[in-house]
Tab-separated table of C-alpha atoms in Angstrom:
chain	number	residue	atom	x	y	z
A	1	MET	CA	112.014	-54.094	46.385
A	2	PHE	CA	110.499	-57.114	48.723
A	3	THR	CA	109.768	-60.392	47.182
A	4	ILE	CA	107.121	-62.798	48.280
A	5	ASN	CA	107.069	-66.632	48.687
A	6	GLU	CA	105.858	-67.593	45.155
A	7	ASN	CA	104.805	-70.869	46.309
A	8	TYR	CA	101.672	-69.387	47.391
A	9	LEU	CA	100.820	-68.306	43.900
A	10	LYS	CA	100.947	-72.060	42.781
A	11	LEU	CA	98.011	-72.833	45.150
A	12	PRO	CA	94.875	-73.518	43.230
A	13	GLY	CA	92.131	-71.075	44.194
A	14	SER	CA	91.360	-71.011	48.166
A	15	TYR	CA	91.230	-73.638	50.684
A	16	LEU	CA	88.669	-76.320	50.210
A	17	PHE	CA	86.436	-75.077	52.960
A	18	SER	CA	86.521	-71.564	52.167
A	19	ASN	CA	85.293	-72.439	48.711
A	20	ILE	CA	82.393	-74.372	50.231
A	21	ALA	CA	81.707	-71.499	52.457
A	22	LYS	CA	81.406	-69.129	49.467
A	23	LYS	CA	78.828	-71.357	47.764
A	24	VAL	CA	76.786	-71.803	50.793
A	25	ASN	CA	76.824	-68.181	51.459
A	26	ALA	CA	75.642	-67.384	47.867
A	27	TYR	CA	73.161	-69.825	47.774
A	28	THR	CA	71.768	-68.427	51.208
A	29	ALA	CA	71.878	-64.957	49.937
A	30	ALA	CA	69.728	-65.854	47.066
A	31	ASN	CA	67.361	-68.076	49.117
A	32	PRO	CA	67.175	-66.240	52.580
A	33	ASP	CA	64.583	-68.521	53.797
A	34	ALA	CA	66.453	-71.754	53.094
A	35	ASP	CA	66.779	-74.237	56.100
A	36	ILE	CA	70.256	-75.459	55.353
A	37	ILE	CA	71.541	-78.492	57.109
A	38	ARG	CA	75.374	-78.604	57.285
A	39	LEU	CA	77.279	-81.803	57.546
A	40	GLY	CA	80.268	-80.673	55.834
A	41	ILE	CA	83.085	-79.053	57.788
A	42	GLY	CA	84.140	-81.223	60.671
A	43	ASP	CA	82.960	-78.899	63.316
A	44	VAL	CA	81.342	-79.779	66.508
A	45	THR	CA	77.773	-78.770	67.887
A	46	ARG	CA	77.817	-80.276	71.463
A	47	PRO	CA	78.895	-77.864	74.022
A	48	LEU	CA	81.854	-78.330	76.184
A	49	ALA	CA	81.845	-80.821	79.074
A	50	PRO	CA	80.498	-79.660	82.534
A	51	SER	CA	83.970	-80.673	83.886
A	52	VAL	CA	85.725	-78.440	81.563
A	53	ILE	CA	83.472	-75.509	82.066
A	54	ARG	CA	84.178	-75.817	85.872
A	55	ALA	CA	87.726	-75.889	85.395
A	56	LEU	CA	87.778	-72.946	82.914
A	57	HIS	CA	85.864	-70.924	85.476
A	58	GLU	CA	88.350	-71.904	88.281
A	59	ALA	CA	91.178	-70.984	86.089
A	60	VAL	CA	89.686	-67.769	85.304
A	61	ASP	CA	89.452	-66.897	89.007
A	62	GLU	CA	93.085	-67.886	89.490
A	63	MET	CA	94.031	-65.289	86.735
A	64	GLY	CA	92.320	-62.645	88.972
A	65	ASP	CA	94.405	-63.292	91.991
A	66	ALA	CA	97.915	-62.209	92.256
A	67	ALA	CA	98.739	-65.449	94.354
A	68	THR	CA	97.691	-67.689	91.533
A	69	PHE	CA	98.300	-65.404	88.440
A	70	HIS	CA	99.901	-67.333	85.608
A	71	GLY	CA	101.730	-65.304	82.893
A	72	TYR	CA	104.120	-66.858	80.334
A	73	GLY	CA	103.967	-70.598	80.666
A	74	PRO	CA	106.274	-73.333	79.261
A	75	GLU	CA	105.958	-73.132	75.474
A	76	GLN	CA	105.695	-76.995	75.292
A	77	GLY	CA	102.890	-77.047	77.885
A	78	TYR	CA	102.383	-77.493	81.717
A	79	ASP	CA	103.251	-80.689	83.340
A	80	PHE	CA	99.825	-80.956	85.057
A	81	LEU	CA	98.484	-81.609	81.483
A	82	LYS	CA	101.062	-83.691	80.184
A	83	GLU	CA	101.133	-86.223	83.050
A	84	LYS	CA	97.337	-86.842	82.509
A	85	ILE	CA	97.971	-87.316	78.701
A	86	VAL	CA	100.772	-89.815	79.464
A	87	ALA	CA	98.480	-91.607	82.098
A	88	TYR	CA	95.350	-91.770	80.295
A	89	ASP	CA	96.171	-91.866	76.467
A	90	PHE	CA	99.156	-93.902	76.282
A	91	ALA	CA	99.927	-95.680	79.499
A	92	PRO	CA	96.811	-98.136	79.056
A	93	ARG	CA	97.933	-98.898	75.616
A	94	GLY	CA	101.336	-100.145	76.885
A	95	VAL	CA	103.148	-97.001	75.390
A	96	LYS	CA	105.671	-95.277	77.737
A	97	LEU	CA	106.401	-91.555	77.077
A	98	ASP	CA	108.666	-88.875	78.785
A	99	LEU	CA	106.846	-85.662	79.607
A	100	ASP	CA	109.256	-83.727	77.414
A	101	GLU	CA	108.297	-85.896	74.316
A	102	ILE	CA	104.689	-84.220	74.536
A	103	PHE	CA	104.233	-80.609	73.297
A	104	ILE	CA	100.855	-78.928	73.771
A	105	SER	CA	99.721	-76.796	70.974
A	106	ASP	CA	96.796	-74.756	69.705
A	107	GLY	CA	95.738	-77.510	67.113
A	108	ALA	CA	96.589	-80.492	65.186
A	109	LYS	CA	96.105	-78.468	62.080
A	110	SER	CA	98.765	-76.092	63.124
A	111	ASP	CA	101.173	-78.800	64.110
A	112	CYS	CA	100.628	-80.907	61.000
A	113	GLY	CA	101.457	-77.817	58.847
A	114	ASN	CA	104.296	-76.448	61.112
A	115	ILE	CA	106.141	-79.560	61.484
A	116	GLY	CA	107.706	-78.827	58.085
A	117	ASP	CA	109.595	-75.825	59.712
A	118	ILE	CA	112.111	-78.437	60.974
A	119	LEU	CA	112.393	-80.687	57.763
A	120	GLY	CA	114.429	-79.942	54.595
A	121	LEU	CA	112.698	-78.646	51.692
A	122	ASP	CA	114.194	-81.177	49.460
A	123	ASN	CA	112.542	-84.111	51.094
A	124	VAL	CA	110.184	-86.220	48.926
A	125	VAL	CA	106.612	-86.245	50.434
A	126	ALA	CA	103.962	-88.910	50.069
A	127	VAL	CA	100.281	-88.452	50.731
A	128	CYS	CA	97.249	-90.518	50.846
A	129	ASP	CA	94.858	-89.692	48.112
A	130	PRO	CA	92.332	-88.397	49.165
A	131	VAL	CA	93.779	-86.707	51.983
A	132	TYR	CA	93.341	-83.943	54.515
A	133	PRO	CA	94.178	-80.693	52.353
A	134	VAL	CA	96.291	-79.218	54.966
A	135	TYR	CA	98.993	-81.834	54.482
A	136	VAL	CA	99.326	-81.022	50.870
A	137	ASP	CA	98.785	-77.241	51.016
A	138	THR	CA	101.517	-76.625	53.571
A	139	ASN	CA	104.018	-78.607	51.619
A	140	ALA	CA	102.967	-76.838	48.621
A	141	MET	CA	103.594	-73.483	50.533
A	142	ALA	CA	107.031	-74.745	51.383
A	143	GLY	CA	108.109	-75.523	48.007
A	144	ARG	CA	108.200	-79.306	48.407
A	145	ALA	CA	105.050	-80.164	46.255
A	146	GLY	CA	106.388	-78.535	43.046
A	147	GLY	CA	104.082	-77.438	40.368
A	148	TYR	CA	100.318	-78.090	40.195
A	149	GLY	CA	99.152	-79.520	36.997
A	150	ALA	CA	96.228	-79.689	34.742
A	151	ASP	CA	95.466	-83.048	36.162
A	152	GLU	CA	95.089	-81.412	39.673
A	153	ARG	CA	98.177	-83.131	40.947
A	154	TRP	CA	101.438	-81.542	42.423
A	155	ASP	CA	104.401	-82.839	40.170
A	156	LYS	CA	106.707	-83.586	43.223
A	157	LEU	CA	104.191	-85.310	45.560
A	158	ILE	CA	103.743	-89.149	45.583
A	159	TYR	CA	100.034	-89.826	45.664
A	160	MET	CA	99.019	-93.046	47.358
A	161	PRO	CA	95.546	-93.907	46.100
A	162	CYS	CA	93.025	-95.037	48.710
A	163	THR	CA	90.169	-96.825	47.026
A	164	ALA	CA	87.406	-99.099	47.355
A	165	GLN	CA	89.796	-101.687	45.913
A	166	ASN	CA	92.267	-101.462	48.756
A	167	HIS	CA	89.610	-100.800	51.255
A	168	PHE	CA	90.713	-97.079	51.365
A	169	ILE	CA	94.026	-98.182	52.957
A	170	PRO	CA	97.301	-97.038	50.984
A	171	ASP	CA	99.552	-99.429	49.553
A	172	LEU	CA	103.224	-99.046	50.268
A	173	PRO	CA	104.875	-96.944	47.505
A	174	ALA	CA	106.241	-99.396	44.742
A	175	GLY	CA	109.047	-97.124	43.443
A	176	LYS	CA	111.640	-94.660	45.318
A	177	ALA	CA	110.922	-94.537	48.942
A	178	PRO	CA	109.453	-91.027	50.014
A	179	ASP	CA	111.259	-89.063	52.819
A	180	LEU	CA	108.181	-88.122	54.573
A	181	ILE	CA	104.843	-90.109	54.789
A	182	TYR	CA	101.719	-88.452	56.016
A	183	LEU	CA	99.284	-91.159	57.316
A	184	CYS	CA	95.932	-90.312	59.146
A	185	PHE	CA	93.938	-92.970	61.111
A	186	PRO	CA	91.163	-93.102	61.876
A	187	ASN	CA	91.143	-91.420	58.448
A	188	ASN	CA	89.866	-87.942	57.344
A	189	PRO	CA	88.007	-88.019	54.938
A	190	THR	CA	87.225	-91.842	54.216
A	191	GLY	CA	86.622	-92.831	57.903
A	192	SER	CA	88.816	-95.964	57.118
A	193	MET	CA	91.065	-97.440	59.957
A	194	ILE	CA	94.275	-99.651	59.820
A	195	SER	CA	95.112	-102.869	61.445
A	196	PHE	CA	98.221	-103.656	63.879
A	197	GLU	CA	99.445	-105.522	60.817
A	198	GLY	CA	98.747	-102.995	58.361
A	199	LEU	CA	100.429	-100.280	60.409
A	200	LYS	CA	103.532	-102.535	61.441
A	201	LYS	CA	104.220	-102.603	57.575
A	202	TRP	CA	104.538	-99.017	57.383
A	203	VAL	CA	106.614	-98.623	60.422
A	204	ASP	CA	108.820	-101.320	59.165
A	205	TYR	CA	108.919	-99.704	55.572
A	206	ALA	CA	109.805	-96.404	57.072
A	207	ASN	CA	112.732	-97.797	59.364
A	208	GLU	CA	114.133	-99.707	56.435
A	209	HIS	CA	114.030	-96.633	54.202
A	210	GLY	CA	114.838	-93.910	56.586
A	211	SER	CA	111.464	-92.258	56.153
A	212	LEU	CA	109.625	-90.112	58.527
A	213	ILE	CA	105.823	-91.083	59.277
A	214	LEU	CA	103.628	-88.054	60.227
A	215	TYR	CA	100.968	-89.715	61.978
A	216	ASP	CA	97.752	-87.783	62.414
A	217	SER	CA	95.441	-89.533	65.006
A	218	ALA	CA	93.023	-86.609	65.733
A	219	TYR	CA	90.076	-88.944	65.774
A	220	VAL	CA	91.410	-91.746	68.061
A	221	ALA	CA	88.600	-91.195	70.469
A	222	PHE	CA	86.178	-92.620	67.934
A	223	ILE	CA	87.756	-95.885	67.511
A	224	SER	CA	85.424	-98.817	68.400
A	225	GLU	CA	87.404	-101.944	67.383
A	226	ASP	CA	90.573	-103.553	68.435
A	227	VAL	CA	92.857	-101.473	66.289
A	228	PRO	CA	95.803	-99.291	67.032
A	229	HIS	CA	95.099	-96.206	68.891
A	230	SER	CA	98.516	-94.872	68.811
A	231	ILE	CA	101.334	-95.634	66.213
A	232	TYR	CA	103.711	-96.064	69.171
A	233	GLU	CA	101.853	-99.334	69.930
A	234	ILE	CA	103.928	-100.647	66.965
A	235	GLU	CA	107.509	-101.718	67.855
A	236	GLY	CA	110.031	-99.421	66.246
A	237	ALA	CA	107.605	-96.625	65.654
A	238	LYS	CA	109.553	-94.041	68.122
A	239	ARG	CA	112.365	-94.325	65.559
A	240	CYS	CA	110.352	-93.098	62.701
A	241	ALA	CA	107.290	-91.227	63.748
A	242	ILE	CA	105.582	-88.213	65.024
A	243	GLU	CA	102.092	-88.307	66.273
A	244	PHE	CA	99.509	-85.564	66.240
A	245	ARG	CA	96.451	-85.609	68.558
A	246	SER	CA	93.524	-82.917	69.223
A	247	PHE	CA	90.903	-82.177	71.901
A	248	SER	CA	89.087	-80.566	69.170
A	249	LYS	CA	86.664	-83.210	68.174
A	250	THR	CA	87.385	-85.517	71.486
A	251	ALA	CA	86.291	-82.794	73.853
A	252	GLY	CA	84.749	-80.173	71.541
A	253	PHE	CA	87.602	-77.808	71.737
A	254	THR	CA	87.230	-76.601	68.085
A	255	GLY	CA	86.718	-72.930	69.407
A	256	THR	CA	88.821	-73.349	72.349
A	257	ARG	CA	92.035	-74.684	70.828
A	258	CYS	CA	94.219	-77.195	72.409
A	259	ALA	CA	96.019	-80.248	71.013
A	260	TYR	CA	99.419	-81.821	71.521
A	261	THR	CA	102.296	-83.570	69.461
A	262	VAL	CA	104.352	-86.466	70.392
A	263	VAL	CA	107.995	-86.358	69.357
A	264	PRO	CA	110.056	-89.316	70.752
A	265	LYS	CA	113.543	-88.566	71.685
A	266	GLU	CA	114.569	-91.638	69.891
A	267	LEU	CA	113.652	-89.979	66.640
A	268	LYS	CA	116.794	-88.793	64.955
A	269	CYS	CA	118.007	-87.712	61.452
A	270	GLY	CA	121.536	-88.971	61.700
A	271	GLU	CA	122.564	-87.586	65.226
A	272	VAL	CA	120.148	-84.733	65.173
A	273	SER	CA	117.262	-85.125	67.397
A	274	LEU	CA	113.969	-84.114	66.008
A	275	ASN	CA	112.770	-83.577	69.568
A	276	ALA	CA	115.359	-80.873	70.007
A	277	LEU	CA	114.488	-79.265	66.866
A	278	TRP	CA	110.787	-79.077	67.471
A	279	LEU	CA	111.395	-77.732	71.097
A	280	ARG	CA	113.797	-75.153	69.469
A	281	ARG	CA	110.918	-74.321	66.946
A	282	GLN	CA	108.245	-74.067	69.536
A	283	THR	CA	110.206	-71.971	72.037
A	284	THR	CA	111.223	-69.622	69.291
A	285	LYS	CA	107.772	-69.171	67.400
A	286	PHE	CA	105.159	-70.067	69.824
A	287	ASN	CA	104.374	-68.936	73.404
A	288	GLY	CA	102.362	-71.822	74.470
A	289	VAL	CA	98.661	-72.756	74.844
A	290	PRO	CA	96.863	-70.176	77.449
A	291	TYR	CA	96.883	-71.722	81.234
A	292	ILE	CA	93.049	-71.383	81.269
A	293	VAL	CA	92.562	-73.408	78.105
A	294	GLN	CA	95.123	-76.175	79.402
A	295	LYS	CA	93.335	-76.462	82.905
A	296	GLY	CA	90.179	-77.033	80.841
A	297	ALA	CA	91.713	-79.796	78.873
A	298	ALA	CA	93.156	-81.408	81.926
A	299	ALA	CA	89.763	-81.955	83.382
A	300	ILE	CA	88.579	-84.161	80.664
A	301	TYR	CA	90.976	-86.647	82.375
A	302	SER	CA	88.949	-86.544	85.676
A	303	GLU	CA	86.648	-89.583	86.238
A	304	GLN	CA	83.596	-87.396	85.577
A	305	GLY	CA	85.323	-85.703	82.693
A	306	GLN	CA	86.099	-89.200	81.003
A	307	LYS	CA	82.462	-90.021	81.531
A	308	GLU	CA	81.121	-86.816	79.824
A	309	ILE	CA	83.527	-87.171	76.784
A	310	ARG	CA	82.605	-90.671	76.144
A	311	GLU	CA	78.755	-89.712	76.049
A	312	THR	CA	79.599	-86.966	73.601
A	313	VAL	CA	81.677	-89.359	71.150
A	314	ALA	CA	78.804	-91.831	71.685
A	315	TYR	CA	76.301	-89.145	70.574
A	316	TYR	CA	78.264	-88.333	67.406
A	317	MET	CA	78.775	-91.986	66.643
A	318	ASN	CA	75.282	-92.612	66.944
A	319	ASN	CA	74.842	-89.951	64.305
A	320	ALA	CA	77.305	-91.684	62.011
A	321	LYS	CA	75.367	-94.796	62.359
A	322	VAL	CA	72.264	-92.959	61.226
A	323	ILE	CA	74.095	-91.440	58.197
A	324	ARG	CA	75.700	-94.972	57.235
A	325	GLU	CA	72.645	-97.135	57.669
A	326	GLY	CA	70.402	-94.577	56.122
A	327	LEU	CA	72.483	-93.930	52.986
A	328	ALA	CA	72.991	-97.789	52.742
A	329	ALA	CA	69.398	-98.590	52.998
A	330	ALA	CA	68.492	-96.165	50.028
A	331	GLY	CA	71.162	-97.883	47.863
A	332	PHE	CA	74.411	-95.567	48.293
A	333	ALA	CA	77.496	-97.312	48.442
A	334	VAL	CA	79.062	-96.066	51.945
A	335	SER	CA	81.956	-96.676	54.110
A	336	GLY	CA	83.509	-95.316	57.220
A	337	GLY	CA	81.355	-94.217	60.225
A	338	VAL	CA	82.573	-97.102	62.611
A	339	ASN	CA	85.792	-95.960	63.809
A	340	ALA	CA	85.539	-92.254	62.664
A	341	PRO	CA	82.831	-89.536	62.704
A	342	TYR	CA	83.141	-89.469	58.838
A	343	ILE	CA	80.911	-91.282	56.141
A	344	TRP	CA	82.522	-91.631	52.637
A	345	MET	CA	79.825	-92.256	50.031
A	346	LYS	CA	79.965	-92.908	46.351
A	347	THR	CA	78.136	-90.147	44.231
A	348	PRO	CA	75.172	-91.553	42.421
A	349	ASP	CA	74.496	-91.657	38.725
A	350	GLY	CA	78.027	-90.980	37.854
A	351	MET	CA	77.864	-87.540	39.165
A	352	THR	CA	81.130	-85.483	39.731
A	353	SER	CA	81.591	-84.639	43.625
A	354	TRP	CA	81.148	-80.962	42.844
A	355	GLU	CA	77.958	-81.575	40.783
A	356	PHE	CA	76.497	-83.753	43.749
A	357	PHE	CA	77.407	-80.704	46.110
A	358	ASP	CA	75.491	-78.526	44.079
A	359	ALA	CA	72.528	-80.935	43.694
A	360	LEU	CA	72.550	-81.571	47.309
A	361	LEU	CA	72.479	-78.023	48.237
A	362	GLN	CA	69.867	-76.884	45.812
A	363	LYS	CA	67.454	-79.811	46.151
A	364	ALA	CA	67.887	-80.985	49.635
A	365	GLN	CA	69.529	-77.948	51.274
A	366	VAL	CA	72.206	-80.045	52.790
A	367	VAL	CA	75.815	-79.324	52.847
A	368	GLY	CA	78.691	-81.987	52.507
A	369	THR	CA	82.320	-81.775	51.149
A	370	PRO	CA	82.935	-82.861	47.563
A	371	GLY	CA	85.418	-85.791	47.616
A	372	SER	CA	87.492	-84.132	44.738
A	373	GLY	CA	88.637	-81.447	47.191
A	374	PHE	CA	90.529	-84.235	49.237
A	375	GLY	CA	92.622	-85.146	45.933
A	376	PRO	CA	92.205	-86.928	42.606
A	377	SER	CA	91.049	-90.127	43.919
A	378	GLY	CA	88.394	-88.429	45.785
A	379	GLU	CA	86.383	-87.501	42.707
A	380	GLY	CA	83.174	-89.316	42.596
A	381	TYR	CA	82.975	-89.430	46.244
A	382	PHE	CA	81.564	-87.232	49.085
A	383	ARG	CA	82.083	-86.832	52.741
A	384	LEU	CA	79.349	-86.104	55.502
A	385	THR	CA	80.255	-85.539	59.081
A	386	ALA	CA	78.543	-86.883	62.138
A	387	PHE	CA	79.195	-83.671	64.000
A	388	GLY	CA	75.658	-82.086	63.620
A	389	THR	CA	72.738	-82.695	65.997
A	390	TYR	CA	70.893	-85.725	66.036
A	391	GLU	CA	67.826	-83.993	64.904
A	392	ASN	CA	69.442	-82.459	61.969
A	393	THR	CA	71.241	-85.600	60.946
A	394	VAL	CA	68.083	-87.430	60.734
A	395	ARG	CA	66.303	-84.856	58.709
A	396	ALA	CA	69.469	-84.592	56.386
A	397	ILE	CA	69.122	-88.281	55.645
A	398	GLU	CA	65.547	-88.154	55.044
A	399	ARG	CA	65.917	-85.240	52.660
A	400	ILE	CA	68.577	-87.122	50.682
A	401	LYS	CA	66.278	-90.192	50.431
A	402	LYS	CA	63.646	-88.111	49.016
A	403	VAL	CA	65.812	-86.378	46.420
A	404	PHE	CA	67.870	-89.327	45.196
């Protein structure tokens, strides 16, 4: 008789955003005339940039001509896209990368979960708390997280609290050093950002203890201050870090799917190259991102494409300003929304994050994300995203002001 991966049975309920969708669907069914404004899941509302659309159309035409048709492409991505990534995303920051250190994929979420395929199951994992749930859940699925307790913690994970006291930036672990360290900056969900000095401490710590940093910088395009845009701006990071990036929020590719992961060739476990292992994993389990999609992604690096995505980022960050300043003026304690499209707010009147979710949905018909869904330290907080339309963002804040 076949068996199953019993680690899946340890997972509590369903994925956070699935739970939110169920609650919203139930409310909508009971209130079919409800005018719900969704500022919960980090999905975008602006259309793909005109430059991207033109490139997609041109690529579709190419696929209809035998002379320019593309079948299987390189699993790690086409050079025409990787060359632009190196030239636009890293070279201006003083970071040198070879093309074979970049792996094009269908999403940072996928890569953040799949990277565990090349890592030992006995690795001790450290996560920020609160944290993007994918880091925790995928390690739980693999068996690295241990058991899930009544305190809503996994007993093998190291939780690094990110609170108002430490400005939502994790402190270095005080005890035994973890093997794998997940960092996300600009941060999801708190919207916090780390300084050069702060990130150097983590790189030095990882190199000293032989730890691997898994650095998620999916929101780098939203940075407005003089802070690190890549972990590889820090000396020594290529020996201890993998970086994940995405076109989802930068260029509206949430439904188009394109991202990339950087695995430096200097990064080794003993004599074993992680770059070589990831290449082996990708060429075995992944057939690559479609040619059409990669052509669309490459178009954002044109002069016009860069202008268009800057306008989109500015649109969302204006929404973030509306949320942050509106809530602050109403007396809420808020953070984020400066270098990230997320606003992290303290729930009012001692409400739990799910109590606030229910009250916000029922009284204001606004959907956000309960902080406890991101980890124990997220209790008493709530996340709102800036990815709605400007009009809905303004309406949502006015509703919240009236109700609370």
